[in-house]
Short mmCIF file of C-alpha atoms and ligand atoms in Angstrom, two decimals:
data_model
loop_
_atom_site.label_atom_id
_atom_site.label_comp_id
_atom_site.label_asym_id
_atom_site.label_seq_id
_atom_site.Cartn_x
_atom_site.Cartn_y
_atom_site.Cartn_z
CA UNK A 1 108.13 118.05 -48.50
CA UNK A 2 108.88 114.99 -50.48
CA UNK A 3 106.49 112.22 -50.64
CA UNK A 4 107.47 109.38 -48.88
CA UNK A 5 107.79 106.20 -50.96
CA UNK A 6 107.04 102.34 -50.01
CA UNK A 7 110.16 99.99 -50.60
CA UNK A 8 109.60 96.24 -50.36
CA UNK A 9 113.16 94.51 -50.13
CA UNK A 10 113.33 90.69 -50.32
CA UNK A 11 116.12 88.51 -49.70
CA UNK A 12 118.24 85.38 -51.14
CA UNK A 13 121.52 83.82 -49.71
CA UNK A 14 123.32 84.03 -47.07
CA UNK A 15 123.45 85.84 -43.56
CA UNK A 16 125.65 88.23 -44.97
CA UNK A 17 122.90 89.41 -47.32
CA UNK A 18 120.36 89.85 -44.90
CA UNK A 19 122.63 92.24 -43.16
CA UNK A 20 123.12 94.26 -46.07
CA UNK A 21 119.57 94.24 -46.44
CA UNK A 22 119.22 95.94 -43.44
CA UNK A 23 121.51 98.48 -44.00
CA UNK A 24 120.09 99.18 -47.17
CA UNK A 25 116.56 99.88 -45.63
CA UNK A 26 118.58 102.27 -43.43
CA UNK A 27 120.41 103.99 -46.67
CA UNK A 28 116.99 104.62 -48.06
CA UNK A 29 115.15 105.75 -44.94
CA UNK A 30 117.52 108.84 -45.04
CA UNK A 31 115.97 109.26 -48.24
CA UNK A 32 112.18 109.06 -47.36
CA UNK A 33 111.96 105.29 -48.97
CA UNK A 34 110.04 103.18 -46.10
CA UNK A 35 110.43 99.24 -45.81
CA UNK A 36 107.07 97.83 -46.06
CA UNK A 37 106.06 94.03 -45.51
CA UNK A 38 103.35 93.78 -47.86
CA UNK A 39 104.89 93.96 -51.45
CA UNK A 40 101.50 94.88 -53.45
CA UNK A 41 101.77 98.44 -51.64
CA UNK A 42 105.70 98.79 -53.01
CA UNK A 43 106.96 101.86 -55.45
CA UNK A 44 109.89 100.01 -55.51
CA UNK A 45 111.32 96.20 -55.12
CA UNK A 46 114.93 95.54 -54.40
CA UNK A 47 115.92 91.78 -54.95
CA UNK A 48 118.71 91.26 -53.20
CA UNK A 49 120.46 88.21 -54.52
CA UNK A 50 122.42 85.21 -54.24
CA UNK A 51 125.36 83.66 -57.25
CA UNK A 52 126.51 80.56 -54.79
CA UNK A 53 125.14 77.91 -56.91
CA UNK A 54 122.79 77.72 -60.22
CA UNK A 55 120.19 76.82 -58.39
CA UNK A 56 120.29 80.49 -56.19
CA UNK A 57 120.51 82.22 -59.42
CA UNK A 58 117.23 80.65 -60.83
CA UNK A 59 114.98 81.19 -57.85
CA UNK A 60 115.85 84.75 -58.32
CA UNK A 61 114.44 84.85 -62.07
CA UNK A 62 111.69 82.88 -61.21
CA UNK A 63 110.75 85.24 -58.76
CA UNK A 64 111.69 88.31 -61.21
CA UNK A 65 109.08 87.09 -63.50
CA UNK A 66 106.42 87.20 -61.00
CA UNK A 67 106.91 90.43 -60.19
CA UNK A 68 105.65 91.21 -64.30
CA UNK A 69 101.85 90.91 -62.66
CA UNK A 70 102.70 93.81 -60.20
CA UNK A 71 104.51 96.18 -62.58
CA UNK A 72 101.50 95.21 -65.03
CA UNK A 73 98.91 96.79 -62.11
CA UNK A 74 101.73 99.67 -61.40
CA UNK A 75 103.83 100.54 -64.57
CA UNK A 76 105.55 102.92 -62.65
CA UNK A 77 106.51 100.13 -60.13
CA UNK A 78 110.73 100.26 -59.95
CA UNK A 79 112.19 96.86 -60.01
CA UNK A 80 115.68 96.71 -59.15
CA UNK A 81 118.04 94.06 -58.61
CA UNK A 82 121.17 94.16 -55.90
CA UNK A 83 123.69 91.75 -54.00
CA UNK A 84 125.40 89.28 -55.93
CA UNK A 85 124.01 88.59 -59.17
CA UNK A 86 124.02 91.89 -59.95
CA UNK A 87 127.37 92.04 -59.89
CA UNK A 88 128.45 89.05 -61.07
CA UNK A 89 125.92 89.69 -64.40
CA UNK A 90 125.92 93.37 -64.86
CA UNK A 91 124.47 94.96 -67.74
CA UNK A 92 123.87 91.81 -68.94
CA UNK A 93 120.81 91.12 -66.57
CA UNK A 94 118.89 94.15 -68.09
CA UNK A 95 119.08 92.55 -71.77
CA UNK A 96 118.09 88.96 -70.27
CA UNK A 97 115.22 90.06 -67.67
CA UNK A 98 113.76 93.73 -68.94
CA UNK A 99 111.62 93.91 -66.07
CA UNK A 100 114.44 95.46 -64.27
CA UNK A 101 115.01 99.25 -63.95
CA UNK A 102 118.34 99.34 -61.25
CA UNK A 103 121.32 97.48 -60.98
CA UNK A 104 123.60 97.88 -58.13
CA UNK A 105 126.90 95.68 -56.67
CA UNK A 106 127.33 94.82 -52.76
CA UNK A 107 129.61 97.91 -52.42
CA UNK A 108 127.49 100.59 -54.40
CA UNK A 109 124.69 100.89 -51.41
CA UNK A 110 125.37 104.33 -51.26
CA UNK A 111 124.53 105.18 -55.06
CA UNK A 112 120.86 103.59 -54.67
CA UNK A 113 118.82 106.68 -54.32
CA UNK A 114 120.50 108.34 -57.02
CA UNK A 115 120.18 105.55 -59.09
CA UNK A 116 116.66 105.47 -58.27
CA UNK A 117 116.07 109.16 -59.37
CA UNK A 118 117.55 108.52 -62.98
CA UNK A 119 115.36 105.40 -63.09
CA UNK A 120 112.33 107.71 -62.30
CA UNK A 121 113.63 110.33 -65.15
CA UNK A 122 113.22 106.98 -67.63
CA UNK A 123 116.68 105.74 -67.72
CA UNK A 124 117.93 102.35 -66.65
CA UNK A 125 120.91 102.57 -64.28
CA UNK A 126 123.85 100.45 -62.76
CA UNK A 127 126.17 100.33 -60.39
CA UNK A 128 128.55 97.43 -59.96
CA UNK A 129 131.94 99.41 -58.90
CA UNK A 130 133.69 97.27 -55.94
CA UNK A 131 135.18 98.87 -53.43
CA UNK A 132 138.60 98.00 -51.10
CA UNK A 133 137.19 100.11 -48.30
CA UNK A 134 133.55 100.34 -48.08
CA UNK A 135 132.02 98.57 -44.87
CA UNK A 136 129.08 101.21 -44.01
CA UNK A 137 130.63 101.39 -40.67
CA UNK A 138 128.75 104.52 -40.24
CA UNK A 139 125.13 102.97 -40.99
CA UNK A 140 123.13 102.29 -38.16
CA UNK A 141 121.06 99.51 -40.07
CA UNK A 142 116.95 98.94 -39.90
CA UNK A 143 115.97 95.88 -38.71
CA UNK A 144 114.02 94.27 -40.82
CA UNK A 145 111.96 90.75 -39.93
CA UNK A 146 113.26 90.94 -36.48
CA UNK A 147 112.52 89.06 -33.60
CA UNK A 148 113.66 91.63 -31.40
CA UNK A 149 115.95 89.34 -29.44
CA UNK A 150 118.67 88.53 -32.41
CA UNK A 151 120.10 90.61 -34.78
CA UNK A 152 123.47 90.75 -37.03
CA UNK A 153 126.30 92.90 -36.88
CA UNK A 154 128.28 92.63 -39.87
CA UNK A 155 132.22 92.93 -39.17
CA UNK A 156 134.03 92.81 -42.50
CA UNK A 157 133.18 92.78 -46.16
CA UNK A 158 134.32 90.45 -49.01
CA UNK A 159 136.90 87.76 -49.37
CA UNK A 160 140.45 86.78 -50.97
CA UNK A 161 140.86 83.30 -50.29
CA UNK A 162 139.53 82.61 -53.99
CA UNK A 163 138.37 78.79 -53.01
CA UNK A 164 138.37 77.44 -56.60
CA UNK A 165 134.79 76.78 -56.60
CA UNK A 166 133.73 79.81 -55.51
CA UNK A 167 132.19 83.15 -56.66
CA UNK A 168 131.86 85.15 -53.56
CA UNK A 169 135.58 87.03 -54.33
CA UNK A 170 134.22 88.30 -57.32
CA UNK A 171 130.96 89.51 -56.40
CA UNK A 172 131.92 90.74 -53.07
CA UNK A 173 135.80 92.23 -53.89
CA UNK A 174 138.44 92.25 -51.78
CA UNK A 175 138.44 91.36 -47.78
CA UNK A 176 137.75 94.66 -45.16
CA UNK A 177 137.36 95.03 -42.13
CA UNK A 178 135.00 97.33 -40.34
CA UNK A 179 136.29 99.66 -37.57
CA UNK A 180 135.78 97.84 -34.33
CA UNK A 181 134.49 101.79 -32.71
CA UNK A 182 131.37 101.58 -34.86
CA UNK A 183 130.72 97.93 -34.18
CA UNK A 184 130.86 98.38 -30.43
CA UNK A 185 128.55 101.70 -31.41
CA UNK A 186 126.09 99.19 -32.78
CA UNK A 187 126.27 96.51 -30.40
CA UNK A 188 125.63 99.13 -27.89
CA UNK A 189 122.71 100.50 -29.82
CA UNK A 190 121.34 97.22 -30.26
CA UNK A 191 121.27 96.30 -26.16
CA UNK A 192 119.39 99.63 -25.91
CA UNK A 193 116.38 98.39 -27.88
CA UNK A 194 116.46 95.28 -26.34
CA UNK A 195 118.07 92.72 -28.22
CA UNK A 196 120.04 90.02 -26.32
CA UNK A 197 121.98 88.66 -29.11
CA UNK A 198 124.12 89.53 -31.97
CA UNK A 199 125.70 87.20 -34.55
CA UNK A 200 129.25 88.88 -36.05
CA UNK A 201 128.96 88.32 -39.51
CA UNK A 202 131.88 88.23 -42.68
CA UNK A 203 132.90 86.14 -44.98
CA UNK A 204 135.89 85.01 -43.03
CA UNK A 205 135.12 86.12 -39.43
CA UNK A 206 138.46 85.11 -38.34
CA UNK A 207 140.61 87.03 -40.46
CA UNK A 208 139.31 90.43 -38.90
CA UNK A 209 142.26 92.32 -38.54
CA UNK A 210 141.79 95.91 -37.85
CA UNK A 211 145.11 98.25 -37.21
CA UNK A 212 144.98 100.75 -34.25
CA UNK A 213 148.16 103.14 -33.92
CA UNK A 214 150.58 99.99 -33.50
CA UNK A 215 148.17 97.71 -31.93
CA UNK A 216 146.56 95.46 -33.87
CA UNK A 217 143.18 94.16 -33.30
CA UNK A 218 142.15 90.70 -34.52
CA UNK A 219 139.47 88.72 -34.44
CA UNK A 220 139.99 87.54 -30.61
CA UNK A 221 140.18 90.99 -29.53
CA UNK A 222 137.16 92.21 -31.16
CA UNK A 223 135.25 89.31 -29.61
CA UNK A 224 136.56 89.88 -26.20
CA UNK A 225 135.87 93.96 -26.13
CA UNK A 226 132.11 92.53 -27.56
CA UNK A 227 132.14 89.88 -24.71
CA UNK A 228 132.82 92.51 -21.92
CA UNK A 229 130.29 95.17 -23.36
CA UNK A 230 127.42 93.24 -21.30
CA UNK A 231 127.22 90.16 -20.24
CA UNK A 232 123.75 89.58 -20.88
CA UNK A 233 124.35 90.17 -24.64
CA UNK A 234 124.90 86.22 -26.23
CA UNK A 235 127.35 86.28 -29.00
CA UNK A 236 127.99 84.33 -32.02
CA UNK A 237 129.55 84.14 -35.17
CA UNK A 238 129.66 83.06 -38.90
CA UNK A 239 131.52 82.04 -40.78
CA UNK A 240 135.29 80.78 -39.43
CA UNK A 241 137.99 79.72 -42.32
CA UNK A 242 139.26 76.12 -40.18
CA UNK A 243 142.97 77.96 -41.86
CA UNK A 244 142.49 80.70 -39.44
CA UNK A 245 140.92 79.28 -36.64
CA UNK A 246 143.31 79.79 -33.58
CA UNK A 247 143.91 78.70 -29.91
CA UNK A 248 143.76 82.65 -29.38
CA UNK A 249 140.05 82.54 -30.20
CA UNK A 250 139.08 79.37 -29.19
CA UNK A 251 140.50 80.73 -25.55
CA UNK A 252 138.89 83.98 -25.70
CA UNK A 253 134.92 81.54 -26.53
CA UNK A 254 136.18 79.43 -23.17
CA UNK A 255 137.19 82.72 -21.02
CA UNK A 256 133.68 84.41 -21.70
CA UNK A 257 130.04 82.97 -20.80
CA UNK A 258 128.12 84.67 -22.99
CA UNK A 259 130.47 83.85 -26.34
CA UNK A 260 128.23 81.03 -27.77
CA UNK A 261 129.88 77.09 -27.76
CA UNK A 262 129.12 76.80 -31.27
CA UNK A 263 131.34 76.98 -34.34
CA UNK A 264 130.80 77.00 -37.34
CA UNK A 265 133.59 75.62 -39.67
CA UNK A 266 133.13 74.64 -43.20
CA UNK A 267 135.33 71.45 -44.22
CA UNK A 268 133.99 71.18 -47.58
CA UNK A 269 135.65 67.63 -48.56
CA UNK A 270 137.34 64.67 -46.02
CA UNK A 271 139.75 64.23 -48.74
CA UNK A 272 143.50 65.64 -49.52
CA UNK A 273 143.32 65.79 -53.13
CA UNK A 274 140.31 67.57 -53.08
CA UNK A 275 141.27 69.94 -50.22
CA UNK A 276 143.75 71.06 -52.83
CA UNK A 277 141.94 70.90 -55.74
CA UNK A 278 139.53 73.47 -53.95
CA UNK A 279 142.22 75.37 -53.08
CA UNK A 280 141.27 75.11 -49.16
CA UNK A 281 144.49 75.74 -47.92
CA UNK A 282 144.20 73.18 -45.06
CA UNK A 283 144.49 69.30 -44.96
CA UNK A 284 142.40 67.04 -43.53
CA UNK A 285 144.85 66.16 -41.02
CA UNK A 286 144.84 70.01 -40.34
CA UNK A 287 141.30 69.89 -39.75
CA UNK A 288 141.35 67.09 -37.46
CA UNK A 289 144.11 68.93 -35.38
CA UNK A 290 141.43 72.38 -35.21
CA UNK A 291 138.76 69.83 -34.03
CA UNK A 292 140.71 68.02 -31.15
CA UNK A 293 141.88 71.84 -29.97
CA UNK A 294 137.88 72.86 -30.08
CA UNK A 295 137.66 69.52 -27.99
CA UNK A 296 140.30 70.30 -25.69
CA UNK A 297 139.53 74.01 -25.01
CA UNK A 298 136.15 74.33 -25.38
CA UNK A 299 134.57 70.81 -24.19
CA UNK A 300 130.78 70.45 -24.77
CA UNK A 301 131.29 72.82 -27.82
CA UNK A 302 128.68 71.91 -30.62
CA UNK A 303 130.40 71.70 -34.16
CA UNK A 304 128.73 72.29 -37.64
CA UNK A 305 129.89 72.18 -40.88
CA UNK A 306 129.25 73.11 -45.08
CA UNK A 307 130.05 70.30 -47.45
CA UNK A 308 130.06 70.15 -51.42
CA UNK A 309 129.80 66.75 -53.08
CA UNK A 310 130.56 65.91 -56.75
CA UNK A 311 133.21 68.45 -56.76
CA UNK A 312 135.62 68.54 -60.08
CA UNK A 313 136.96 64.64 -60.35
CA UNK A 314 135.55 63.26 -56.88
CA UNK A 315 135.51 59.85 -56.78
CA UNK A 316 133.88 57.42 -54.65
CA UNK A 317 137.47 57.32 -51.91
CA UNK A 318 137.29 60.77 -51.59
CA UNK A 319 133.29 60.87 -51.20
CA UNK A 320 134.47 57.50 -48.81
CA UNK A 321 137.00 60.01 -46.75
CA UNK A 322 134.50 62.60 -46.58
CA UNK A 323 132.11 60.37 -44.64
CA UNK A 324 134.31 59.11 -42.14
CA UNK A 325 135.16 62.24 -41.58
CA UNK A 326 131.81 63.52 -40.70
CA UNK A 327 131.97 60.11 -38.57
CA UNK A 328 135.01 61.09 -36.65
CA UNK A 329 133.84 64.64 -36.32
CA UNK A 330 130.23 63.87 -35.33
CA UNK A 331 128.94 67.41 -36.47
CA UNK A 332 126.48 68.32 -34.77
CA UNK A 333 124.71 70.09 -37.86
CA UNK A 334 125.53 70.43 -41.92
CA UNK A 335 124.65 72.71 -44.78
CA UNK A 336 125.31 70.33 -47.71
CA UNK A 337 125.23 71.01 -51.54
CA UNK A 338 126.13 69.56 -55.16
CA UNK A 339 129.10 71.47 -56.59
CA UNK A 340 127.80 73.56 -58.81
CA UNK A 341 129.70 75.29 -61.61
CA UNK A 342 130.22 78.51 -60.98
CA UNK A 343 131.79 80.94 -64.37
CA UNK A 344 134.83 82.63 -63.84
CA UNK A 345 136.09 80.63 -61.09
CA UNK A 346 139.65 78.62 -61.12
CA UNK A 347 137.42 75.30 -61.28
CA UNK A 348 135.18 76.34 -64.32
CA UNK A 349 138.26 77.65 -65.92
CA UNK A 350 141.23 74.70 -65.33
CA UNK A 351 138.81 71.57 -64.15
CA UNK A 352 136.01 69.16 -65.11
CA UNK A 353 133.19 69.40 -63.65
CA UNK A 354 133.09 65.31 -64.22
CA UNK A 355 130.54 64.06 -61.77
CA UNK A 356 127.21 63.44 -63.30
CA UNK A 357 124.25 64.73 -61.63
CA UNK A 358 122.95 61.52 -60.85
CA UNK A 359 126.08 60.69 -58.85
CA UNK A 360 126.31 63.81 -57.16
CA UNK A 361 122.66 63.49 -56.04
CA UNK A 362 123.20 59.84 -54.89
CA UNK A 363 126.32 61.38 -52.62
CA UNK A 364 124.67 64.07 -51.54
CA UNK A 365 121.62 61.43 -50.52
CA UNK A 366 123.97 59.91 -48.32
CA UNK A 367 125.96 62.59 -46.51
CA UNK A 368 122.25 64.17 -45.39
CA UNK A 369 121.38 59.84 -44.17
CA UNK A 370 124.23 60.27 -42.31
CA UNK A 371 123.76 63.73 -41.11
CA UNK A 372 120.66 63.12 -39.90
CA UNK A 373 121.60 60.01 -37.90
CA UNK A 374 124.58 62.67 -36.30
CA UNK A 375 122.33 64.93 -35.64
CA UNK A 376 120.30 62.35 -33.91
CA UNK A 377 122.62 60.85 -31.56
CA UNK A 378 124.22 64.55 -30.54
CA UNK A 379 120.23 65.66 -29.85
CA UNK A 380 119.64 62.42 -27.95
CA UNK A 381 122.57 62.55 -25.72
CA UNK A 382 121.66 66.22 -24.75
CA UNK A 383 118.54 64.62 -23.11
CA UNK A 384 118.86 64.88 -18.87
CA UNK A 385 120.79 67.70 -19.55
CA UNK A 386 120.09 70.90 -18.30
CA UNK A 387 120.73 74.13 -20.92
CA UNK A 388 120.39 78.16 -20.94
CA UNK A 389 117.93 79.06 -23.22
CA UNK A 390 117.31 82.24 -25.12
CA UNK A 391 113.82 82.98 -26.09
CA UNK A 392 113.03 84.27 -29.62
CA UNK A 393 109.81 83.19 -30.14
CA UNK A 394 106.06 80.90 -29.84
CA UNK A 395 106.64 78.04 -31.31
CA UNK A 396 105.42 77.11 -34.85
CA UNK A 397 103.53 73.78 -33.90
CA UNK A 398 101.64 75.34 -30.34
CA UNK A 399 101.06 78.83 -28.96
CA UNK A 400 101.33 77.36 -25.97
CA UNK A 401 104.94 76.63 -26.47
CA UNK A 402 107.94 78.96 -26.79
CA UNK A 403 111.20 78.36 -29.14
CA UNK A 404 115.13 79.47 -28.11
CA UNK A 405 118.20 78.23 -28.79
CA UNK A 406 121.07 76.88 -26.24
CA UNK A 407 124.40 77.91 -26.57
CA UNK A 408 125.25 75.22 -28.96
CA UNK A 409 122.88 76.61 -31.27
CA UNK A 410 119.80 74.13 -31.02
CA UNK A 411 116.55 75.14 -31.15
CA UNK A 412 115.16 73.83 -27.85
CA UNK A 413 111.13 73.91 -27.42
CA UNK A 414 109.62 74.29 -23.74
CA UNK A 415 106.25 74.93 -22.46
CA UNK A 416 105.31 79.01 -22.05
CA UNK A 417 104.30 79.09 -18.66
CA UNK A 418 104.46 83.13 -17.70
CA UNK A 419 107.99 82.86 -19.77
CA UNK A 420 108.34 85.47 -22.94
CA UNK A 421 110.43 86.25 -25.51
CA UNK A 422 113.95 87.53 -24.83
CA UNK A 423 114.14 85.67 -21.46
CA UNK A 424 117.14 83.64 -20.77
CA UNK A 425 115.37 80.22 -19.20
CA UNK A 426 116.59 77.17 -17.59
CA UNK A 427 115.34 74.55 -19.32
CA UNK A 428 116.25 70.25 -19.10
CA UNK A 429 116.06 68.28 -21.90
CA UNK A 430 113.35 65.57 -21.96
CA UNK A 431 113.13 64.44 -25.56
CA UNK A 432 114.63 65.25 -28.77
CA UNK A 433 114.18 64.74 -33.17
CA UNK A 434 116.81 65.48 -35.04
CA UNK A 435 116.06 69.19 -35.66
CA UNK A 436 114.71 70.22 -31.71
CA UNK A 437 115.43 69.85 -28.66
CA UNK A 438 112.28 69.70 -25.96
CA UNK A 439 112.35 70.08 -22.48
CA UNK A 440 110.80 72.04 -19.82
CA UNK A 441 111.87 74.87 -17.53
CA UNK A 442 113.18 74.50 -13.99
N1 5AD B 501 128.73 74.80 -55.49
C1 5AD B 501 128.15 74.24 -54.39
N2 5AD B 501 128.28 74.75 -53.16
C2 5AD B 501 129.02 75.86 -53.02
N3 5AD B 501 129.34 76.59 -51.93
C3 5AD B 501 130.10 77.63 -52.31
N4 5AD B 501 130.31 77.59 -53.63
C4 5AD B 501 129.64 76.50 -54.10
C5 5AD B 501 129.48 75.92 -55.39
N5 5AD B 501 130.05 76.45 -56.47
C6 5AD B 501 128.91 76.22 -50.57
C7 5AD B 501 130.11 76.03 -49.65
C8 5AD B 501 130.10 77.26 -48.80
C9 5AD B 501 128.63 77.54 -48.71
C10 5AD B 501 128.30 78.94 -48.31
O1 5AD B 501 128.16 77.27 -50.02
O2 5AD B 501 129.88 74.86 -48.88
O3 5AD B 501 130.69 77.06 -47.53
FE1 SF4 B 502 125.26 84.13 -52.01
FE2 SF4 B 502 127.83 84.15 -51.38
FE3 SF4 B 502 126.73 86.37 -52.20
FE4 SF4 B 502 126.10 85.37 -49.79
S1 SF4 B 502 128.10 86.15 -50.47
S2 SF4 B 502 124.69 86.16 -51.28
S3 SF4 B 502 126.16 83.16 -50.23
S4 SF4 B 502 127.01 84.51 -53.37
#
């Protein structure tokens, strides 16, 4: 029998990566490779990484160079890199960081343990072919830092809307989606072990478009036959394109309890000309139309939102426009970044990436101010209110307090009384910061 073989996997990026984490620790299971938490023990790392901004990119080769202590103790210690930056680099990463052994692209999963036996025969190896199919419908993934209540389901693969300022199209390929059999398979799977949650993950949730004889199953469909699978499963999604966001789905989230009032819908600038520029595909005016309609059919519906400052000839109107936006909105919560160059992209190729740092700092500085003072005033006019809470997990300040989110997506503290984790409690809201929500149960 063949020895089996500790693999320590860690993680940069987004949700999406996680996921594919997890099915990779599935992938490699078949192949007697076992996830292990505690990386000294590892035969073999997989970095799973993130291109999204500069910044992404260096935490990864920081952390590459720590791993030279570990290979020092274990020469025969496999380092391989995967996700992203592996295929937006290629064989170039092996010149610029020699620690590494394995290279492999989002869609060459598959390949790993044969990539992992010519590393062990001495040879460095790659992967980095992109696929217009693969969405390893048929892996049941591992779950790996689980809470046992939540866990992701990942729906479709890549993206084509080629935003100008962004990398994701080429290091994910083109847009997939997954067939909506083996996502009910897993959903199903998942309420057998006791999870009460799953978040639908792609890169564009709301382009999901699968084709059934003549039938034709979109996003709104998918959710529904997912809503009516049990009604104690929560669900939620990430991320939504606002171009693609319909009354369809927004009626579907309204029509179904346990679809979570909580959308998540990138705006990325306030203003016109930079809409375009970033090749959004929306207006602002569009935008504004999307948010009323959330308003109208879902009210009480909490709102969040990504947002890039500094982007390719912003000036201080359009930064202007982007704050009253966030104004009229009132998002409830924000992601918010510098632009950040990315190669290859229509931005780094046709556009100046003008703003100096210092000004795309002080912007940024002031879209988190006013975030924060948002975030504020939605919190404090959730206090009296009564909510349906989720439990994930004891709270990080007191073990004698438990952690869950409402179906806006707040994190919403209560005392643990005989309550555990993966009950639904009814909680009311008796004070608030800007990050929690704390009440007590009733
Ligand atoms: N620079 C800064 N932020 C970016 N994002 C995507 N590309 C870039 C970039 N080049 C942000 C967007 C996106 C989120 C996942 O990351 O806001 O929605
Ligand atoms: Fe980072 Fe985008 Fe890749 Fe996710 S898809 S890991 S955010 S570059």
């Amino acid at each position: 029998m063949e020895k089996n073989l500790n693999l320590y996997i860690e993680t940069f990026g987004c949700q999406m990566n996680f996921s594919d984490s997890e099915i990779v620790g599935s992938l490699m299971a078949d192949n007697n490779y076992f996830t292990i938490q505690d990386i000294s023990l590892a035969d073999v790392i997989f970095i799973n990484t993130c291109s999204i901004r500069d910044r992404a990119e260096q935490r990864v080769r920081k952390r590459l160079k720590e791993f030279r202590s570990l290979k020092k103790k274990n020469p025969d210690l496999i380092v391989g890199v995967i996700g992203c930056m592996a295929e937006r680099l290629k064989d170039k990463l092996f010149e610029e960081e020699p620690i590494i052994d394995l290279i492999a692209g989002p869609d060459a999963y598959r390949d790993l343990p044969s990539l992992l036996n010519k590393v062990k025969i001495g040879q460095k190896a790659a992967n980095i072919l992109l696929s217009a199919e693969e969405t390893y419908a048929d892996i049941n993934p591992v779950r790996l830092d689980s809470n046992g209540v939540s866990a992701f389901i990942s729906i479709m693969r890549g993206c084509q809307n080629y935003c100008s300022y962004c990398v994701v199209p080429f290091t994910r390929g083109k847009e997939r989606s997954r067939d909506p059999e083996s996502i009910i398979k897993e959903a199903h799977n998942l309420i057998s072990m006791g999870y009460k949650e799953v978040t639908l993950l792609g890169q564009n949730v709301n382009s999901y478009s699968w084709n059934q004889g003549k039938e034709e199953i979109n996003f709104a469909s998918l959710l529904k036959m997912l809503a009516e699978v049990d009604p104690a499963l929560r669900l939620r999604f990430a991320t939504s394109n606002p171009k693609d966001l319909s009354d369809e789905l927004l009626h579907t989230i309204a029509n179904h309890e346990n679809i979570c009032n909580s959308i998540h819908l990138p705006v990325q600038s306030g203003s016109d000309k930079i809409l375009k520029l970033m090749n959004r595909k929306y207006t602002r005016s569009w935008y504004i139309d999307r948010i009323k309609a959330i308003r109208e059919i879902i009210p009480g519906c909490a709102i969040s939102t990504d947002l890039i400052t500094g982007f390719c000839s912003e000036t201080e109107e359009d930064h202007m426009e982007t704050l009253s936006l966030m104004e009229w909105v009132g998002y409830d919560f924000a992601f918010m970044f510098k632009y950040s160059e990315r190669p290859n992209t229509t931005a780094a190729e046709k556009y100046n990436d003008d703003v100096p740092d210092s000004i795309k700092g002080k912007r940024l500085k002031e879209i988190i101010d006013l975030q924060q003072k948002l975030s504020l005033k939605s919190n404090m006019k959730d206090i009296g209110e009564k909510f349906e809470v989720l439990t994930e997990s004891i709270s990080k300040r007191s073990d004698e307090q438990l952690s869950g989110r409402n179906s806006q997506n707040k994190v919403v503290v209560f005392p643990k009384e005989n309550y555990k984790t993966g009950d639904y409690v009814d909680v009311v809201i008796t004070d608030c910061t800007t990050a929690t929500l704390i009440g007590k149960p009733i």
